[in-house]
PDB file of C-alpha atoms and ligand atoms in Angstrom:
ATOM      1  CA  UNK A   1      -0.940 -31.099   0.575  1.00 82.00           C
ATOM      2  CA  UNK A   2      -2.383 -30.966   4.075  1.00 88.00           C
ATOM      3  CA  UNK A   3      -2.524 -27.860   5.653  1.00 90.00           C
ATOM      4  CA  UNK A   4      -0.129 -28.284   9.108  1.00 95.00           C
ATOM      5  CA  UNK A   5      -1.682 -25.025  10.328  1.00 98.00           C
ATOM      6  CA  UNK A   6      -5.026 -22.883   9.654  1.00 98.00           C
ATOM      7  CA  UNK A   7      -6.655 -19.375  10.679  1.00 98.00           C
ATOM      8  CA  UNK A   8      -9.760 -17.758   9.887  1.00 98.00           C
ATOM      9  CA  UNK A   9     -10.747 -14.241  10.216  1.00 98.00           C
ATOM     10  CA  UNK A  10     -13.363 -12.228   9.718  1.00 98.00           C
ATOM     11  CA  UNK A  11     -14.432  -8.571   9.773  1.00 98.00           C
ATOM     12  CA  UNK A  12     -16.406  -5.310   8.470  1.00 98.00           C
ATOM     13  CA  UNK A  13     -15.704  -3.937   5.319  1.00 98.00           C
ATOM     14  CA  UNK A  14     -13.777  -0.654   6.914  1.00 97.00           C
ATOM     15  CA  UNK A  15     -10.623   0.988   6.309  1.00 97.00           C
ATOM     16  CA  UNK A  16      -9.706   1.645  10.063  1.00 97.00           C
ATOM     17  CA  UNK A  17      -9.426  -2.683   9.441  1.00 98.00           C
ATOM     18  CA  UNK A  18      -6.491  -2.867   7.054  1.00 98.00           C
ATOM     19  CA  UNK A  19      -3.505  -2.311   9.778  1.00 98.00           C
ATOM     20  CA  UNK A  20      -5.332  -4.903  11.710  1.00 98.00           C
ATOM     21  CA  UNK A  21      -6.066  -7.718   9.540  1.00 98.00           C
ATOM     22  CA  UNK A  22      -2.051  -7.360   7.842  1.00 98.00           C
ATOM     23  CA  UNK A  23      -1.202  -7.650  11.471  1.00 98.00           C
ATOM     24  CA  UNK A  24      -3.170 -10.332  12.205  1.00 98.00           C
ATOM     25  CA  UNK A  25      -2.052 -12.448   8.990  1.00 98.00           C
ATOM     26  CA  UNK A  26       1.925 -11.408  10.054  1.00 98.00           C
ATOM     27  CA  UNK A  27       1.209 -12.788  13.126  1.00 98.00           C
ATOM     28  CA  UNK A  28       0.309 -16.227  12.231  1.00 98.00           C
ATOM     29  CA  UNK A  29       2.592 -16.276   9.797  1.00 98.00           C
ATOM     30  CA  UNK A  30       5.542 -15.670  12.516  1.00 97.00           C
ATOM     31  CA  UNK A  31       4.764 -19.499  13.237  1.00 95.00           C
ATOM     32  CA  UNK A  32       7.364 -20.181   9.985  1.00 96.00           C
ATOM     33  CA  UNK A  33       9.643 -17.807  11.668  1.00 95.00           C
ATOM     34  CA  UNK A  34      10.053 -15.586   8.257  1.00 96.00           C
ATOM     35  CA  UNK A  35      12.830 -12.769   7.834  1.00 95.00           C
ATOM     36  CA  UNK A  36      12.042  -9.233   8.149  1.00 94.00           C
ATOM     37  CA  UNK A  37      11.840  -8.980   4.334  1.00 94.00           C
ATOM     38  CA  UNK A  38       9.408 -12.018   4.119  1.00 97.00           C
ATOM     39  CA  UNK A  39       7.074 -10.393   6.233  1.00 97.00           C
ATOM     40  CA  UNK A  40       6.915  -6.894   4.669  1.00 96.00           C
ATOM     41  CA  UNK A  41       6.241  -8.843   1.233  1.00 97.00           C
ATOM     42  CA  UNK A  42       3.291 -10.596   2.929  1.00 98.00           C
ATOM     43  CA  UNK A  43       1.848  -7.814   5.147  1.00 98.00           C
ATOM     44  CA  UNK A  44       1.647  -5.340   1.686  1.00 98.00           C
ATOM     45  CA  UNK A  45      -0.079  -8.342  -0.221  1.00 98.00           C
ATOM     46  CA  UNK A  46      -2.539  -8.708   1.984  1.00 98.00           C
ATOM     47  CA  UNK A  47      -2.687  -5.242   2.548  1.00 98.00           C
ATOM     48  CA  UNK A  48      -3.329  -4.530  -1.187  1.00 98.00           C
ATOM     49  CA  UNK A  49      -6.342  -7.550  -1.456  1.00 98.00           C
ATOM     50  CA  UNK A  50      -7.749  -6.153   1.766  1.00 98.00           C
ATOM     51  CA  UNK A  51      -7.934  -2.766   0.052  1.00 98.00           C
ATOM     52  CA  UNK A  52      -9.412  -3.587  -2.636  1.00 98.00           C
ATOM     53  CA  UNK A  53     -12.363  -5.772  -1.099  1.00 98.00           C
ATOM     54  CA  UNK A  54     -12.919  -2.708   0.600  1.00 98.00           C
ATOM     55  CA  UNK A  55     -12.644  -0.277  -1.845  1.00 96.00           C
ATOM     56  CA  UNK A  56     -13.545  -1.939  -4.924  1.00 97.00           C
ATOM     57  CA  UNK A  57     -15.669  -5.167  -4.049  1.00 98.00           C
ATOM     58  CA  UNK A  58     -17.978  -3.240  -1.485  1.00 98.00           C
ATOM     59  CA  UNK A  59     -17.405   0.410  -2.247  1.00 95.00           C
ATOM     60  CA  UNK A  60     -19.349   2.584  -0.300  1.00 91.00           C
ATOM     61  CA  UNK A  61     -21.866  -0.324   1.469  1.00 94.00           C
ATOM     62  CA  UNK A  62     -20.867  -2.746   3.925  1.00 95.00           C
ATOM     63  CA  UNK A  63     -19.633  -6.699   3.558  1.00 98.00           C
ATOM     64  CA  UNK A  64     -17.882  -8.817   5.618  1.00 98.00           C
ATOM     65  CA  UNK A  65     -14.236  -9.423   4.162  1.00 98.00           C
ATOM     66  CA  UNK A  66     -12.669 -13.239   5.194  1.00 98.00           C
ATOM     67  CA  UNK A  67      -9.183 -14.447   5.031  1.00 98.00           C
ATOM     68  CA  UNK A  68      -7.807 -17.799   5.396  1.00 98.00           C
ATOM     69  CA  UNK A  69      -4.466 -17.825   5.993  1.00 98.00           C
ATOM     70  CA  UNK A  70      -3.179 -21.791   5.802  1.00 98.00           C
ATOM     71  CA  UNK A  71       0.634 -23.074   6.743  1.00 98.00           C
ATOM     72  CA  UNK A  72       2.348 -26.020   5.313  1.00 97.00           C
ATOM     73  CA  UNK A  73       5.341 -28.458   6.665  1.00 94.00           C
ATOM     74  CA  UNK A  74       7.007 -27.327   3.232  1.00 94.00           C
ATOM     75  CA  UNK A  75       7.214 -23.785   4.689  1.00 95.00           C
ATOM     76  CA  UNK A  76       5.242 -22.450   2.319  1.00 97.00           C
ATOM     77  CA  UNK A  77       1.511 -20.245   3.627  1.00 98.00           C
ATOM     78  CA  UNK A  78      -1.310 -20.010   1.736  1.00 98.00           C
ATOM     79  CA  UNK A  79      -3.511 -16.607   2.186  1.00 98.00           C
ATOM     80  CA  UNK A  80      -6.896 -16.144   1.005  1.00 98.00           C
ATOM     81  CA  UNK A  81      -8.823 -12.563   0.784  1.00 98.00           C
ATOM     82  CA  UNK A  82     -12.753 -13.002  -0.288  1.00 98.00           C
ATOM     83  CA  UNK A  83     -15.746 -10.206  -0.601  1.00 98.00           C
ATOM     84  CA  UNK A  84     -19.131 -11.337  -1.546  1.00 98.00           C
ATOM     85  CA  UNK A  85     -19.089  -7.521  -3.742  1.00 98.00           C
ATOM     86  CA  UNK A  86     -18.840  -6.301  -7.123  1.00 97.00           C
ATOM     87  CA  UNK A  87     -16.565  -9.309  -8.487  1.00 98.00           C
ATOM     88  CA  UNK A  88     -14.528  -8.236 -11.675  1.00 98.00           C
ATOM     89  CA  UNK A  89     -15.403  -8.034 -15.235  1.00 96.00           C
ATOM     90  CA  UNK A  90     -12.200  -8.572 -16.862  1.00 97.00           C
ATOM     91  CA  UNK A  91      -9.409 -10.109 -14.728  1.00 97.00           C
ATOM     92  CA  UNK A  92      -6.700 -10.380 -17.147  1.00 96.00           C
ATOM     93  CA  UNK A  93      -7.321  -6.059 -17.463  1.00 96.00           C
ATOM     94  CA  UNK A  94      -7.391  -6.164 -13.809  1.00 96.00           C
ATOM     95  CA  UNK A  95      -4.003  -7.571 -13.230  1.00 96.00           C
ATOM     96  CA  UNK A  96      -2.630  -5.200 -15.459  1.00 94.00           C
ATOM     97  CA  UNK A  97       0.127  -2.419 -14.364  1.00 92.00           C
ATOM     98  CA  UNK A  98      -1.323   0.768 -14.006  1.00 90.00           C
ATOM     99  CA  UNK A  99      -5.068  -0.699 -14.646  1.00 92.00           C
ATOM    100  CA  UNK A 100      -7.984   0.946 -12.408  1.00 93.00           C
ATOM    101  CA  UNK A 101     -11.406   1.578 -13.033  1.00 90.00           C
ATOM    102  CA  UNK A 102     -11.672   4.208 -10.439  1.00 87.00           C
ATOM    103  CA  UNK A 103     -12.407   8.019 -10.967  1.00 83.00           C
ATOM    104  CA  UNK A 104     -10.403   8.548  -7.813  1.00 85.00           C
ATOM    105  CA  UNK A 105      -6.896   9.749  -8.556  1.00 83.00           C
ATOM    106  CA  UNK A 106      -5.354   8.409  -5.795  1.00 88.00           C
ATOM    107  CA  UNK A 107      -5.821   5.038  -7.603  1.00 90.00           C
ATOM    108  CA  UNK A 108      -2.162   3.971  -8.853  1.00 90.00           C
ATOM    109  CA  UNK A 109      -3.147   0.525 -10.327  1.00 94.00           C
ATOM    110  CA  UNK A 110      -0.198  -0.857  -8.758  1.00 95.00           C
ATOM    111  CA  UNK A 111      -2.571  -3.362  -6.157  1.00 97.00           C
ATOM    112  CA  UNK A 112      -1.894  -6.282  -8.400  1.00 98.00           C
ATOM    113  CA  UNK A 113       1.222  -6.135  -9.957  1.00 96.00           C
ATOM    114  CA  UNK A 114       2.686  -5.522  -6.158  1.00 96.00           C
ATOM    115  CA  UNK A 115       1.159  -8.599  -5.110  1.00 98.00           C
ATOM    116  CA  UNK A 116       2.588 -10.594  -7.825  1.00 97.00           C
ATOM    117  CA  UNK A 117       5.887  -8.646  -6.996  1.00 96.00           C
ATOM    118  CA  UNK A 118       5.961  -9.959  -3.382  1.00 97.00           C
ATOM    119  CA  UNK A 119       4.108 -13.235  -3.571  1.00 98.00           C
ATOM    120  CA  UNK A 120       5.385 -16.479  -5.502  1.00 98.00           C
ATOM    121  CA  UNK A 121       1.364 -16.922  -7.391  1.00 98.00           C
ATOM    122  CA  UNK A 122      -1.911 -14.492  -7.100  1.00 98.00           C
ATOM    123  CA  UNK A 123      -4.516 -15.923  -8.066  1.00 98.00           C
ATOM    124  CA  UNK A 124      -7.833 -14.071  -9.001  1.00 98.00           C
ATOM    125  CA  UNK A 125     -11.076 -16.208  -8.797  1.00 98.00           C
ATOM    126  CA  UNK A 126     -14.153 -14.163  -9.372  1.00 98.00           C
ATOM    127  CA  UNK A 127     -17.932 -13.591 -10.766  1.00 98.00           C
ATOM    128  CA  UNK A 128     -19.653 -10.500 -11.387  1.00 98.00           C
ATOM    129  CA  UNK A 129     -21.945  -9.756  -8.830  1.00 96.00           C
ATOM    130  CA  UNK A 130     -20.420 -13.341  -6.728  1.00 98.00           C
ATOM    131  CA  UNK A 131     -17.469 -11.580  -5.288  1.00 98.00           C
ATOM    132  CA  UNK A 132     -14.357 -11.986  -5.552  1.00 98.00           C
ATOM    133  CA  UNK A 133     -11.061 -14.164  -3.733  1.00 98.00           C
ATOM    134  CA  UNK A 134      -7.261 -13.524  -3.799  1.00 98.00           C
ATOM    135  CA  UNK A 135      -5.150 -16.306  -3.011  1.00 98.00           C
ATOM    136  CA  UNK A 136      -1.701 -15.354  -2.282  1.00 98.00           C
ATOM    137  CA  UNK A 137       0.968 -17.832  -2.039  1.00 98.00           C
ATOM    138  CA  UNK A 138       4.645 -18.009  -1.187  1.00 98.00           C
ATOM    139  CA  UNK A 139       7.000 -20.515  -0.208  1.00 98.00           C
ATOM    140  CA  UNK A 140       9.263 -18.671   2.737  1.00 97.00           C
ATOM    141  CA  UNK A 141      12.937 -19.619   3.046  1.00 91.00           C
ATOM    142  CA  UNK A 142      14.196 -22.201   5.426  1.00 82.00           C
ATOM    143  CA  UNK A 143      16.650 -21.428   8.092  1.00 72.00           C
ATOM    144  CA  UNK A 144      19.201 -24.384   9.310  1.00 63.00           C
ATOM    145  CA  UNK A 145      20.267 -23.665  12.988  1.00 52.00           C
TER     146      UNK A 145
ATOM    147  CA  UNK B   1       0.480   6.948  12.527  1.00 78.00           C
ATOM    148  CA  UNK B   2       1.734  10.453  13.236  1.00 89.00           C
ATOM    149  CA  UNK B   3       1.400  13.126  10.619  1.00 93.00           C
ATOM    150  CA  UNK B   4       3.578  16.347  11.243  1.00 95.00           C
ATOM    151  CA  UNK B   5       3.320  19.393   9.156  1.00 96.00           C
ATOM    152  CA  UNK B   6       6.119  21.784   8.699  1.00 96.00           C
ATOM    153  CA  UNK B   7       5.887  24.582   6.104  1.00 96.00           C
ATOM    154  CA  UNK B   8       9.701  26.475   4.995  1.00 95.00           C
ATOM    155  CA  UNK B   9       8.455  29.628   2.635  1.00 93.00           C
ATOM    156  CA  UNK B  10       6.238  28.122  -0.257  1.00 95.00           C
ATOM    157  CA  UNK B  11       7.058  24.288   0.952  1.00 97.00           C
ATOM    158  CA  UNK B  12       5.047  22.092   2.724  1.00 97.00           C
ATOM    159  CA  UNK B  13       7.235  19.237   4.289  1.00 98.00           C
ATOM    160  CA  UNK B  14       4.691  16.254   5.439  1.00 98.00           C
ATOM    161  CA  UNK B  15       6.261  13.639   7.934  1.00 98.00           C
ATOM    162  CA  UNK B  16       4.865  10.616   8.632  1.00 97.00           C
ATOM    163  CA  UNK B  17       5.920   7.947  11.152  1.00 96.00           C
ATOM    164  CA  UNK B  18       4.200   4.549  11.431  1.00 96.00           C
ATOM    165  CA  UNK B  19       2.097   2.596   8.204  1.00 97.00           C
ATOM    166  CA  UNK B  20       1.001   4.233   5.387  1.00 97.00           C
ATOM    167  CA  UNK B  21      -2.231   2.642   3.917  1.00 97.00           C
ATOM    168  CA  UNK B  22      -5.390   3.641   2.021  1.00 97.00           C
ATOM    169  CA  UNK B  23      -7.017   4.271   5.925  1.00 96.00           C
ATOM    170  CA  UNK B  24      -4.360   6.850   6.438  1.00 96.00           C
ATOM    171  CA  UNK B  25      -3.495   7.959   3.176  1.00 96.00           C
ATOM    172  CA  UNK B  26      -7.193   9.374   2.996  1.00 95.00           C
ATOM    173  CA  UNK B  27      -6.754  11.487   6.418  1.00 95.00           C
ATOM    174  CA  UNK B  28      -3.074  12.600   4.882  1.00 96.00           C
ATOM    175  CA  UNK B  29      -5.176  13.767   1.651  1.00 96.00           C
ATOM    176  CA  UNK B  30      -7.964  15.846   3.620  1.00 96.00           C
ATOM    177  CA  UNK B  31      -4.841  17.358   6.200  1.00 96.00           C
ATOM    178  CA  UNK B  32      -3.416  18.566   2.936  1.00 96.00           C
ATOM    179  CA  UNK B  33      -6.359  19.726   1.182  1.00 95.00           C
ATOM    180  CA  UNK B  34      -6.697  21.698   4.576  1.00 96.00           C
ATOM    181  CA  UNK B  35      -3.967  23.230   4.655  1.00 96.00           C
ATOM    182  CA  UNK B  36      -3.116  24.551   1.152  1.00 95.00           C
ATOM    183  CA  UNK B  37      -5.425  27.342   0.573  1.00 94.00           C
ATOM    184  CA  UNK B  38      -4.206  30.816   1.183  1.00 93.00           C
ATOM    185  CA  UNK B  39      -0.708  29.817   1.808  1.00 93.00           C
ATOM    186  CA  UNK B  40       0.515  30.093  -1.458  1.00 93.00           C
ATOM    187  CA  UNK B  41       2.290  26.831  -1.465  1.00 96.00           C
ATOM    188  CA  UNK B  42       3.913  26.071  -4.407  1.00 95.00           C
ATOM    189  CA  UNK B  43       5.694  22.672  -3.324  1.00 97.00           C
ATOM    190  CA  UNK B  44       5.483  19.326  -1.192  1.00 97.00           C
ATOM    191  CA  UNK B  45       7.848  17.341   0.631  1.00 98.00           C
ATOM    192  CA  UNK B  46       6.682  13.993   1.737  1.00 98.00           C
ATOM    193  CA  UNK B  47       9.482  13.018   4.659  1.00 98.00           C
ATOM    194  CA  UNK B  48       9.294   9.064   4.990  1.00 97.00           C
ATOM    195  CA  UNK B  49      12.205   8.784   7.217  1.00 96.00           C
ATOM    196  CA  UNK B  50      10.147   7.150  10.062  1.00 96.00           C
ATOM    197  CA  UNK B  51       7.775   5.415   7.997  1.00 97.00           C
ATOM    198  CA  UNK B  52       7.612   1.684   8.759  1.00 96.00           C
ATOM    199  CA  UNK B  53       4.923   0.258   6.281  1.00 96.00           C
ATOM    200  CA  UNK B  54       3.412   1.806   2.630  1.00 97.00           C
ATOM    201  CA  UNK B  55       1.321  -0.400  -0.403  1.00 97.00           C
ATOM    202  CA  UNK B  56       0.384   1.596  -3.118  1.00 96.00           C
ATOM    203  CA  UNK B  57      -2.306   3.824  -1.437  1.00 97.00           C
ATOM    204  CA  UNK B  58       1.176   5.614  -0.411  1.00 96.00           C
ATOM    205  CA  UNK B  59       2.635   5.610  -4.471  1.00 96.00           C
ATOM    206  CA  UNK B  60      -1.494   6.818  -5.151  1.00 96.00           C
ATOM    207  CA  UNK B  61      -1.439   9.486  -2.458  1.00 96.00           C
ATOM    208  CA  UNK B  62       1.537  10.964  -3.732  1.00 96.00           C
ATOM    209  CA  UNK B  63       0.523  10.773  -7.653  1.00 95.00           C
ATOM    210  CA  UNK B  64      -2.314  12.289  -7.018  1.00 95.00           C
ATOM    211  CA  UNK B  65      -0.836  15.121  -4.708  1.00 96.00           C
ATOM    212  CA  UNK B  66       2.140  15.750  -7.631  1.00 96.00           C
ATOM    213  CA  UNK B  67      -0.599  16.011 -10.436  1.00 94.00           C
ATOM    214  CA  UNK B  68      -2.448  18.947  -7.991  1.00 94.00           C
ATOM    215  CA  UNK B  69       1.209  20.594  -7.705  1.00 95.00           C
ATOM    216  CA  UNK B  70       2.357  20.132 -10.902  1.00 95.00           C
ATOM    217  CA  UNK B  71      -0.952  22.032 -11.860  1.00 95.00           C
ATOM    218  CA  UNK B  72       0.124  25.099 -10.274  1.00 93.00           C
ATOM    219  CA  UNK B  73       3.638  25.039 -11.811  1.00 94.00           C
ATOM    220  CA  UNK B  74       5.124  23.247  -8.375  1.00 95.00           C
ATOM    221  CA  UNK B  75       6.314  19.956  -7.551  1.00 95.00           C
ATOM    222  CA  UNK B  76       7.380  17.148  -5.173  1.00 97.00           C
ATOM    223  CA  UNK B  77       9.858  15.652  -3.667  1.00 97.00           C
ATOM    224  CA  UNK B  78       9.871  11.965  -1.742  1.00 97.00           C
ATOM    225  CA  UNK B  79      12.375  11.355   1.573  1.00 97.00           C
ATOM    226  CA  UNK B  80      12.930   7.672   2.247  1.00 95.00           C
ATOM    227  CA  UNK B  81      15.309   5.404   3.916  1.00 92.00           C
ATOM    228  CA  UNK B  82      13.571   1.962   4.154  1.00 91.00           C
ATOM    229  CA  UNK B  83      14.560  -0.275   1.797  1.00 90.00           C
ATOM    230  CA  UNK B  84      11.323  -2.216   1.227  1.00 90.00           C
ATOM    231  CA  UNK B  85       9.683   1.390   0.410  1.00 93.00           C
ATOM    232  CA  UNK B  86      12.398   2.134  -1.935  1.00 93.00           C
ATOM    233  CA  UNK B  87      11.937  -0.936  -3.858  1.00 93.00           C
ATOM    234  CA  UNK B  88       8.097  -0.315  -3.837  1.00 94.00           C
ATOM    235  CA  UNK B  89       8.606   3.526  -4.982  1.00 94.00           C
ATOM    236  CA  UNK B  90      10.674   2.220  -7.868  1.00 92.00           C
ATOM    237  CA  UNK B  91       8.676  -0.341  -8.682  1.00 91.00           C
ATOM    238  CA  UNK B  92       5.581   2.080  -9.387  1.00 92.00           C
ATOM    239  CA  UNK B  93       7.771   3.899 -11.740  1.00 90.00           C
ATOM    240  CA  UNK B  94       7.514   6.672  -9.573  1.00 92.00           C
ATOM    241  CA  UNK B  95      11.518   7.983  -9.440  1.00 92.00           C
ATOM    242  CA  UNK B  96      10.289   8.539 -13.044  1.00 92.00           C
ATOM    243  CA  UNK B  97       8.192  11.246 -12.299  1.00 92.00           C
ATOM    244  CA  UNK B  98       9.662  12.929  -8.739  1.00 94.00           C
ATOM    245  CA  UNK B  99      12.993  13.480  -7.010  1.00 94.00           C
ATOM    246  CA  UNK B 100      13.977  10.868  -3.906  1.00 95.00           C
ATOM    247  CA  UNK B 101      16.329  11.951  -0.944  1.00 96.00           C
ATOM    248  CA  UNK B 102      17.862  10.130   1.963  1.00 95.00           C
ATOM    249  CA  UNK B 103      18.057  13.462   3.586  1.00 95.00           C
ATOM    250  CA  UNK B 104      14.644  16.098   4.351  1.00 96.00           C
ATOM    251  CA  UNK B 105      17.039  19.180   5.006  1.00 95.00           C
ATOM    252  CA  UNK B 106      18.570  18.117   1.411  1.00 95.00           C
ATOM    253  CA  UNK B 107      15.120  18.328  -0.371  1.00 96.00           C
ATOM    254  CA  UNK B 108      14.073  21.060   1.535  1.00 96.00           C
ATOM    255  CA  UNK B 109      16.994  23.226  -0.051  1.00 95.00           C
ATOM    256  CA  UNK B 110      16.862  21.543  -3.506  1.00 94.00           C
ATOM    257  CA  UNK B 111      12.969  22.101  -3.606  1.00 92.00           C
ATOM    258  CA  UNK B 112      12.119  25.159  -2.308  1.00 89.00           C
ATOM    259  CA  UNK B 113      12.171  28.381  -4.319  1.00 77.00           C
ATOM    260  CA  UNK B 114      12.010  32.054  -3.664  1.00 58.00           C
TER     261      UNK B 114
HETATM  262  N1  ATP C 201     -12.022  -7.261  -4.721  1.00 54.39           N
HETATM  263  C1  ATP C 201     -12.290  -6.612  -5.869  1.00 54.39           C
HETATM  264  N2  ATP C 201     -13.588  -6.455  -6.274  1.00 54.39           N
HETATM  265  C2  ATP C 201     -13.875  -5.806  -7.439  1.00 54.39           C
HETATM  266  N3  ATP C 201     -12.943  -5.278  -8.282  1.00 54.39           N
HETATM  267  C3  ATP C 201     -11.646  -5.415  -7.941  1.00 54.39           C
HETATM  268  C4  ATP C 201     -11.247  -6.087  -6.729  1.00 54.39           C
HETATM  269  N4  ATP C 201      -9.903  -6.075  -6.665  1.00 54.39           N
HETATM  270  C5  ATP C 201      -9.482  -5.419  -7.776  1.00 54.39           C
HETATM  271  N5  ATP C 201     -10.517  -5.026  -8.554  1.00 54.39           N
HETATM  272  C6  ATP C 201     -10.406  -4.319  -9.853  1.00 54.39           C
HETATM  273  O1  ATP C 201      -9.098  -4.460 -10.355  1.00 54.39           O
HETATM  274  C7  ATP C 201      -8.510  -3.184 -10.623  1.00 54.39           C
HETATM  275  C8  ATP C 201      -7.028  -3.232 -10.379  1.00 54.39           C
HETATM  276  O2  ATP C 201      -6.742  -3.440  -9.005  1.00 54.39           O
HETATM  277  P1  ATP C 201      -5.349  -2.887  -8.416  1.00 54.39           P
HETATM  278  O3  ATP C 201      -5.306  -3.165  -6.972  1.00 54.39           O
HETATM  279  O4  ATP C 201      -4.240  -3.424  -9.264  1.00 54.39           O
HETATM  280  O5  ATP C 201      -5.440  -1.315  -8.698  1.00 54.39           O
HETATM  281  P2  ATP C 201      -6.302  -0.211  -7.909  1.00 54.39           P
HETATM  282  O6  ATP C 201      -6.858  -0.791  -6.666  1.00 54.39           O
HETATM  283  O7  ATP C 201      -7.267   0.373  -8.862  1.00 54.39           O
HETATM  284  O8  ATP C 201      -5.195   0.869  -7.539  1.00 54.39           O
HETATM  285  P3  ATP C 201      -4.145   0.750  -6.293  1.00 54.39           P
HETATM  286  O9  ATP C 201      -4.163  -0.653  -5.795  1.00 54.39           O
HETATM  287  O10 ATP C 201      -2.818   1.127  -6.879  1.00 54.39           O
HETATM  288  O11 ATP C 201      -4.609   1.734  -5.288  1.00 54.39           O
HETATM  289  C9  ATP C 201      -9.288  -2.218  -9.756  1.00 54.39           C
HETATM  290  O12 ATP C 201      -9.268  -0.891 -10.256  1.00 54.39           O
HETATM  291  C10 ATP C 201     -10.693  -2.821  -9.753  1.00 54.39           C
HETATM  292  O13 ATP C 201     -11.372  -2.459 -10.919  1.00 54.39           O
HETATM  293 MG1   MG C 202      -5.727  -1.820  -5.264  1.00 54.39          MG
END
């Protein structure tokens, strides 16, 4: 399917970016004219990916983390989080409830399995040492005026 | 983002209005690791009343703050309103583990101790 709509940002790996590139991605999205609820889902998705480029892919050096956010005529959007960093080991592990690999305790392990909570498909494409991309799709409901 | 910190006898109530991410949730962490010592503070409220936004750096935050209290024979207690951050609090399986109120003067009663 063609794409009827497409965005592409970019920005430094840095916490202080998370509100901004949610907002961003909610913004485009507001093209589909979503519902409140749609756009929560969507803004802690990408919210979660965007996290964890920063946190896990680049940890404490800097990358550049890229979304591509795409819209369709079905009403569904397409949203894509890359890092060139870390990439993941074991993705099947990864997308496991409570599953992190970091010492920090303020880690929940919850990243994933909220994503898949609020999105209709995650999926994880990644290569140790390549990076890693989240693609985060969800088909939003029509409204009939 | 707005933190606010109110402390009734050996509670510590935390309000925060606006998003909750892993950006804030660090600067939430170090205004509570500031604040603790010497104040013999046996408890923590988080009060999410005004909170628009949380993903799971919030349900983190707040596991790791409730393993410190729970250390020291405390606990913690969670006010919320918003729907979407109810559904993402029970989704973590945190209700398991600490008490959620619709009301902060309610928790602060329930929660605080002599
Ligand atoms: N972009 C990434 N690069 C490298 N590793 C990643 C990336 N995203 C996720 N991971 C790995 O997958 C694990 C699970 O991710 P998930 O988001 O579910 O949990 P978390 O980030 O550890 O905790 P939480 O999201 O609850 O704060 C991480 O601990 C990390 O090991
Ligand atoms: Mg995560």
């Amino acid at each position: 399917m063609k794409p009827e709509n497409k965005m592409t940002l970019s920005f430094l790996s840095k916490s202080s970016n998370e509100a901004f590139a949610r907002a961003a991605v909610a913004a485009f999205v507001a093209q589909l004219d979503p519902t409140l609820e749609e756009i929560n889902d969507i803004k802690t998705a990408v919210s979660e990916a965007v996290t964890n480029a920063i946190v896990h892919g680049y940890g404490s050096s800097d990358g550049i983390v890229t979304i591509i956010g795409l819209l369709f005529d079905d009403h569904s959007i397409k949203v894509s989080i890359s890092d060139t960093g870390k990439g993941i080991k074991d993705i099947e592990k990864a997308r496991q409830p409570l599953y992190s690999d970091s010492e920090d305790i303020d880690r929940a392990g919850m990243g994933f399995t909220v994503m898949e909570a609020f999105m209709d498909t995650v999926n994880i494409i990644s290569d140790v040492g390549e990076g890693t991309t989240v693609e985060l799709i969800k088909t939003l409901q029509k409204h009939y005026n | 983002m707005e933190i606010e910190l109110n402390i009734h006898r050996n509670t510590l109530v935390i309000r925060l209005s606006g998003e909750l991410d892993h950006h804030v949730a660090k600067q939430v962490r170090l205004m509570i690791e500031r604040t603790l010592p010497g104040r013999n503070i046996k408890n923590l409220i988080f009060d999410f009343s005004d909170l628009t936004f949380m993903d799971s750096s919030g349900i983190g935050m707040i596991i790791g703050r409730y393993k410190l209290m729970k250390s020291i024979g405390g606990n913690v207690a969670l006010v919320c309103k918003n729907l979407q951050l109810k559904r993402l609090v029970e989704m973590s399986g945190l209700t398991k583990l600490i008490t959620m109120y619709t009301d902060v003067n309610h928790a602060i009663s329930e929660v605080t101790t002599a």
